[in-house]
Amino acid sequence: MTLFKTTQEELVFHLKCDLKIEENALCFVHFDPVGMGAFDNGVNDIIDAFYEVLPQGVFISPAFTHSWAKGSSFDQAESPDKSVGTIARLLVESGRLSRTRNPNFSTVFFDNSDSNLRSRALSDGATKSCFGEASIFGLAAIYAETLPAYCILLGGAHRDCVFRSTVIHHVEELSGVPYRYVKVFENPLQTFTDSTRVDRVEQFVRYLTIDEYTRRNGHSQPEFSIPVNQSFEKLGNDLLKDFFFRSVPFKLFPTRLVQLSPFNNWLYERLKEDILYLLK
């Protein structure tokens, strides 16, 4: 039960003044309601706060369903998987945000920029890839090359570690880490809908069984443990030493964020030095 209140104005102040988010920034935001507090107008206050802060920018937040991975159909009106959290469900149900069409890793977003991100994010190319260059994560990385962009953990999101986010999988795919591989998920209904106009999607997945690894690699002696689990402990310890990671107090839990382009480049270099870096 939430025991404290948060106002839209407080969230706007935190984003603008504490975090110094620019008006044309892209913000990829993970939420946890536990540390957010209760807003008078619920999730609408959160959406309005980001609209105020990003009049020329982009807001993106996970609304993952893992639908095709579970063998079920995908509908853009479908509630996200429970693991993504209550705020994700409320963002979808608000009807105020666009939603990408990837049946496993959809996101909700608005695009106030002149970058044409919205049309590309809703394209069939973006739908076909969960984490690749055409995906919403790849599009965010492209945006970050020339404009300010951040990955933000708000309200204590992912507080089991210093930092983790789905944006990491984009860099892992670019780096070709050996503990993941591209798996094709096919439309379980083999029919096309307004929500999904493609018949298959590619996802960079973890190895979960030795049999799975052996079938793809011809031997059963990987240099890592299977099933693959990631704690991101070394990542967190190293990030604490770098300038592009910040932890700023807000309500119950500090907001943690990274600048997306420096983070992606830094992580890519770490993986070049040690391809198993994110397993440590």
XYZ file of N, CA, C and O in Angstrom, residues 28 60-70 72-81 84 92 98-109 118-139 166 169 173 182-188 193-205:
324
model
N 14.251 6.528 -22.169
C 13.746 5.158 -22.061
C 13.626 4.873 -20.574
O 14.634 4.816 -19.863
N 9.842 6.605 -24.039
C 9.640 5.180 -24.326
C 9.623 4.429 -23.008
O 10.412 4.720 -22.099
N 8.732 3.444 -22.894
C 8.699 2.617 -21.680
C 8.279 1.194 -22.052
O 7.468 0.998 -22.965
N 8.812 0.187 -21.366
C 8.482 -1.210 -21.700
C 6.998 -1.520 -21.524
O 6.354 -1.062 -20.578
N 6.473 -2.329 -22.453
C 5.116 -2.888 -22.343
C 5.167 -4.329 -22.840
O 4.302 -4.779 -23.576
N 6.234 -5.030 -22.453
C 6.521 -6.360 -22.968
C 5.399 -7.347 -22.626
O 4.872 -7.343 -21.518
N 5.069 -8.212 -23.591
C 4.061 -9.256 -23.363
C 4.627 -10.668 -23.508
O 4.051 -11.620 -22.991
N 5.722 -10.832 -24.265
C 6.310 -12.151 -24.543
C 5.270 -13.085 -25.179
O 5.324 -14.307 -24.993
N 4.352 -12.522 -25.949
C 3.195 -13.285 -26.452
C 3.605 -14.468 -27.318
O 3.222 -15.612 -27.041
N 4.359 -14.208 -28.400
C 4.718 -15.309 -29.302
C 5.660 -16.287 -28.621
O 5.644 -17.483 -28.932
N 6.487 -15.800 -27.685
C 7.365 -16.706 -26.938
C 6.547 -17.671 -26.088
O 6.995 -18.786 -25.786
N 5.331 -17.258 -25.715
C 4.441 -18.109 -24.923
C 3.444 -18.860 -25.804
O 2.571 -19.563 -25.286
N 1.128 -17.525 -27.810
C -0.180 -16.887 -27.927
C -0.122 -15.700 -28.870
O 0.953 -15.202 -29.211
N -1.287 -15.251 -29.314
C -1.354 -14.142 -30.250
C -1.060 -12.826 -29.528
O -1.086 -12.755 -28.301
N -0.787 -11.793 -30.307
C -0.481 -10.477 -29.740
C -1.503 -9.469 -30.208
O -1.865 -9.414 -31.382
N -1.959 -8.652 -29.263
C -2.879 -7.565 -29.560
C -2.309 -6.310 -28.906
O -1.916 -6.338 -27.739
N -2.273 -5.208 -29.651
C -1.708 -3.974 -29.097
C -2.480 -3.466 -27.883
O -1.953 -2.683 -27.096
N -3.730 -3.894 -27.722
C -4.514 -3.489 -26.550
C -4.277 -4.408 -25.359
O -4.788 -4.167 -24.266
N -3.471 -5.461 -25.563
C -3.218 -6.455 -24.512
C -2.379 -5.867 -23.390
O -1.451 -5.084 -23.619
N -2.693 -6.230 -22.154
C -1.904 -5.785 -21.009
C -0.523 -6.422 -21.049
O -0.372 -7.572 -21.461
N 0.498 -5.676 -20.606
C 1.842 -6.252 -20.549
C 1.923 -7.409 -19.569
O 1.047 -7.590 -18.718
N 2.999 -8.185 -19.685
C 3.259 -9.266 -18.746
C 3.389 -8.693 -17.334
O 3.891 -7.578 -17.138
N 6.509 -6.912 -15.957
C 6.880 -5.557 -16.377
C 6.346 -4.512 -15.399
O 6.855 -3.399 -15.335
N -0.434 1.486 -20.940
C -1.138 0.919 -22.092
C -2.619 1.274 -22.027
O -3.215 1.736 -23.016
N 1.440 5.774 -28.188
C 1.562 4.797 -29.267
C 2.182 3.524 -28.700
O 2.842 3.545 -27.652
N 1.967 2.422 -29.392
C 2.567 1.160 -28.954
C 3.181 0.443 -30.138
O 2.541 0.294 -31.186
N 4.420 0.010 -29.968
C 5.077 -0.729 -31.046
C 4.438 -2.105 -31.177
O 3.728 -2.568 -30.296
N 4.716 -2.770 -32.311
C 3.983 -3.989 -32.660
C 4.756 -5.272 -32.415
O 4.291 -6.340 -32.787
N 5.930 -5.178 -31.807
C 6.684 -6.409 -31.580
C 5.934 -7.298 -30.593
O 5.618 -6.864 -29.485
N 5.625 -8.547 -30.967
C 4.765 -9.395 -30.130
C 5.418 -9.922 -28.858
O 4.724 -10.468 -28.002
N 6.714 -9.764 -28.716
C 7.392 -10.176 -27.476
C 7.854 -8.972 -26.658
O 7.724 -8.958 -25.438
N 8.404 -7.961 -27.341
C 8.978 -6.807 -26.646
C 8.406 -5.488 -27.172
O 9.131 -4.640 -27.678
N 7.111 -5.320 -27.028
C 6.502 -4.053 -27.409
C 6.824 -2.982 -26.371
O 7.136 -3.278 -25.213
N 6.742 -1.733 -26.796
C 6.921 -0.596 -25.893
C 5.810 0.410 -26.148
O 5.184 0.408 -27.215
N 5.562 1.277 -25.169
C 4.685 2.428 -25.372
C 5.577 3.664 -25.489
O 6.651 3.724 -24.876
N 5.116 4.650 -26.267
C 5.979 5.808 -26.484
C 5.186 6.989 -27.027
O 4.068 6.847 -27.518
N 8.766 7.840 -34.762
C 7.473 7.170 -34.615
C 7.160 6.255 -35.794
O 6.801 5.087 -35.614
N 7.307 6.764 -37.015
C 6.954 5.955 -38.185
C 7.893 4.761 -38.317
O 7.474 3.659 -38.686
N 9.158 4.951 -37.978
C 10.108 3.833 -38.053
C 9.835 2.804 -36.963
O 9.955 1.595 -37.197
N 9.435 3.270 -35.781
C 9.158 2.340 -34.679
C 7.933 1.484 -34.949
O 7.822 0.370 -34.428
N 7.010 1.984 -35.766
C 5.786 1.241 -36.071
C 5.884 0.458 -37.379
O 4.918 -0.175 -37.800
N 7.055 0.471 -38.006
C 7.238 -0.198 -39.290
C 7.369 -1.706 -39.114
O 7.645 -2.209 -38.018
N 7.190 -2.439 -40.204
C 7.356 -3.893 -40.160
C 8.793 -4.272 -39.817
O 9.036 -5.274 -39.143
N 9.752 -3.452 -40.277
C 11.158 -3.738 -39.976
C 11.433 -3.719 -38.492
O 12.131 -4.594 -37.961
N 10.884 -2.731 -37.779
C 11.060 -2.648 -36.330
C 10.335 -3.787 -35.632
O 10.798 -4.304 -34.616
N 9.196 -4.198 -36.185
C 8.418 -5.280 -35.584
C 9.159 -6.601 -35.640
O 9.076 -7.426 -34.732
N 9.924 -6.829 -36.711
C 10.565 -8.128 -36.930
C 11.759 -8.390 -36.022
O 12.207 -9.524 -35.892
N 12.302 -7.348 -35.399
C 13.503 -7.504 -34.583
C 13.229 -7.039 -33.160
O 12.742 -5.934 -32.943
N 13.563 -7.881 -32.178
C 13.360 -7.494 -30.775
C 14.430 -6.519 -30.299
O 14.121 -5.536 -29.623
N 15.710 -6.807 -30.634
C 16.801 -5.998 -30.095
C 17.789 -5.503 -31.158
O 18.762 -4.828 -30.807
N 17.570 -5.848 -32.421
C 18.528 -5.507 -33.469
C 18.510 -4.038 -33.837
O 17.840 -3.203 -33.216
N 19.226 -3.698 -34.903
C 19.384 -2.297 -35.299
C 18.072 -1.649 -35.715
O 17.900 -0.437 -35.578
N 17.124 -2.436 -36.253
C 15.834 -1.881 -36.680
C 14.827 -1.798 -35.540
O 13.774 -1.172 -35.691
N 15.133 -2.401 -34.395
C 14.201 -2.445 -33.271
C 14.090 -1.078 -32.597
O 14.872 -0.156 -32.875
N 13.153 -0.953 -31.672
C 13.018 0.303 -30.919
C 14.293 0.607 -30.148
O 14.674 1.767 -29.973
N 15.014 -0.439 -29.724
C 16.269 -0.242 -28.994
C 17.366 0.262 -29.938
O 18.171 1.114 -29.564
N 17.368 -0.264 -31.156
C 18.309 0.223 -32.153
C 17.993 1.645 -32.573
O 18.900 2.475 -32.761
N 16.711 1.972 -32.717
C 16.311 3.334 -33.080
C 16.683 4.326 -31.982
O 17.101 5.454 -32.270
N 16.718 -3.489 -20.482
C 16.617 -4.228 -21.741
C 17.480 -3.606 -22.824
O 17.830 -4.288 -23.801
N 20.535 -5.592 -24.135
C 20.473 -6.690 -25.102
C 20.785 -6.212 -26.523
O 21.253 -7.001 -27.352
N 23.626 -7.995 -28.738
C 23.412 -8.526 -30.091
C 24.433 -7.965 -31.068
O 24.980 -8.699 -31.902
N 20.221 -15.811 -31.993
C 19.005 -15.296 -32.615
C 18.021 -16.440 -32.817
O 18.287 -17.384 -33.557
N 16.910 -16.357 -32.130
C 15.853 -17.362 -32.239
C 14.658 -16.755 -32.962
O 14.273 -15.614 -32.694
N 14.098 -17.513 -33.882
C 12.945 -17.048 -34.646
C 11.657 -17.530 -33.981
O 11.512 -18.719 -33.682
N 10.757 -16.596 -33.722
C 9.425 -16.931 -33.206
C 8.414 -16.670 -34.319
O 8.389 -15.571 -34.894
N 7.609 -17.674 -34.626
C 6.622 -17.537 -35.691
C 5.250 -17.206 -35.117
O 4.931 -17.552 -33.971
N 4.458 -16.533 -35.935
C 3.098 -16.172 -35.548
C 2.315 -17.448 -35.219
O 2.107 -18.289 -36.097
N 1.891 -17.648 -33.975
C 1.228 -18.912 -33.613
C -0.109 -19.126 -34.317
O -0.549 -20.264 -34.476
N -2.851 -9.362 -38.399
C -3.804 -8.469 -37.758
C -3.276 -7.050 -37.824
O -2.148 -6.802 -38.259
N -4.093 -6.100 -37.402
C -3.621 -4.721 -37.340
C -2.466 -4.568 -36.354
O -1.614 -3.708 -36.510
N -2.446 -5.426 -35.325
C -1.389 -5.343 -34.320
C -0.067 -5.881 -34.837
O 0.994 -5.338 -34.553
N -0.099 -6.967 -35.594
C 1.125 -7.590 -36.094
C 0.942 -8.001 -37.544
O 0.145 -8.881 -37.845
N 1.721 -7.361 -38.429
C 1.581 -7.636 -39.862
C 2.718 -8.507 -40.389
O 2.940 -8.578 -41.591
N 3.471 -9.145 -39.504
C 4.585 -9.986 -39.918
C 4.322 -11.418 -39.474
O 3.499 -11.671 -38.589
N 5.026 -12.363 -40.094
C 4.796 -13.766 -39.758
C 5.871 -14.344 -38.853
O 5.738 -15.465 -38.359
N 6.950 -13.573 -38.593
C 8.000 -14.066 -37.713
C 8.781 -12.892 -37.134
O 8.854 -11.828 -37.748
N 9.353 -13.111 -35.961
C 10.222 -12.107 -35.345
C 11.492 -12.785 -34.856
O 11.495 -13.985 -34.554
N 12.566 -12.009 -34.784
C 13.845 -12.515 -34.310
C 14.149 -11.930 -32.934
O 14.001 -10.726 -32.721
N 14.564 -12.794 -32.025
C 14.892 -12.363 -30.667
C 16.223 -12.959 -30.247
O 16.476 -14.146 -30.446
N 17.081 -12.144 -29.663
C 18.394 -12.583 -29.196
C 18.225 -13.156 -27.792
O 18.181 -12.422 -26.801
N 18.110 -14.485 -27.703
C 17.714 -15.145 -26.454
C 18.902 -15.792 -25.764
O 19.911 -16.127 -26.385
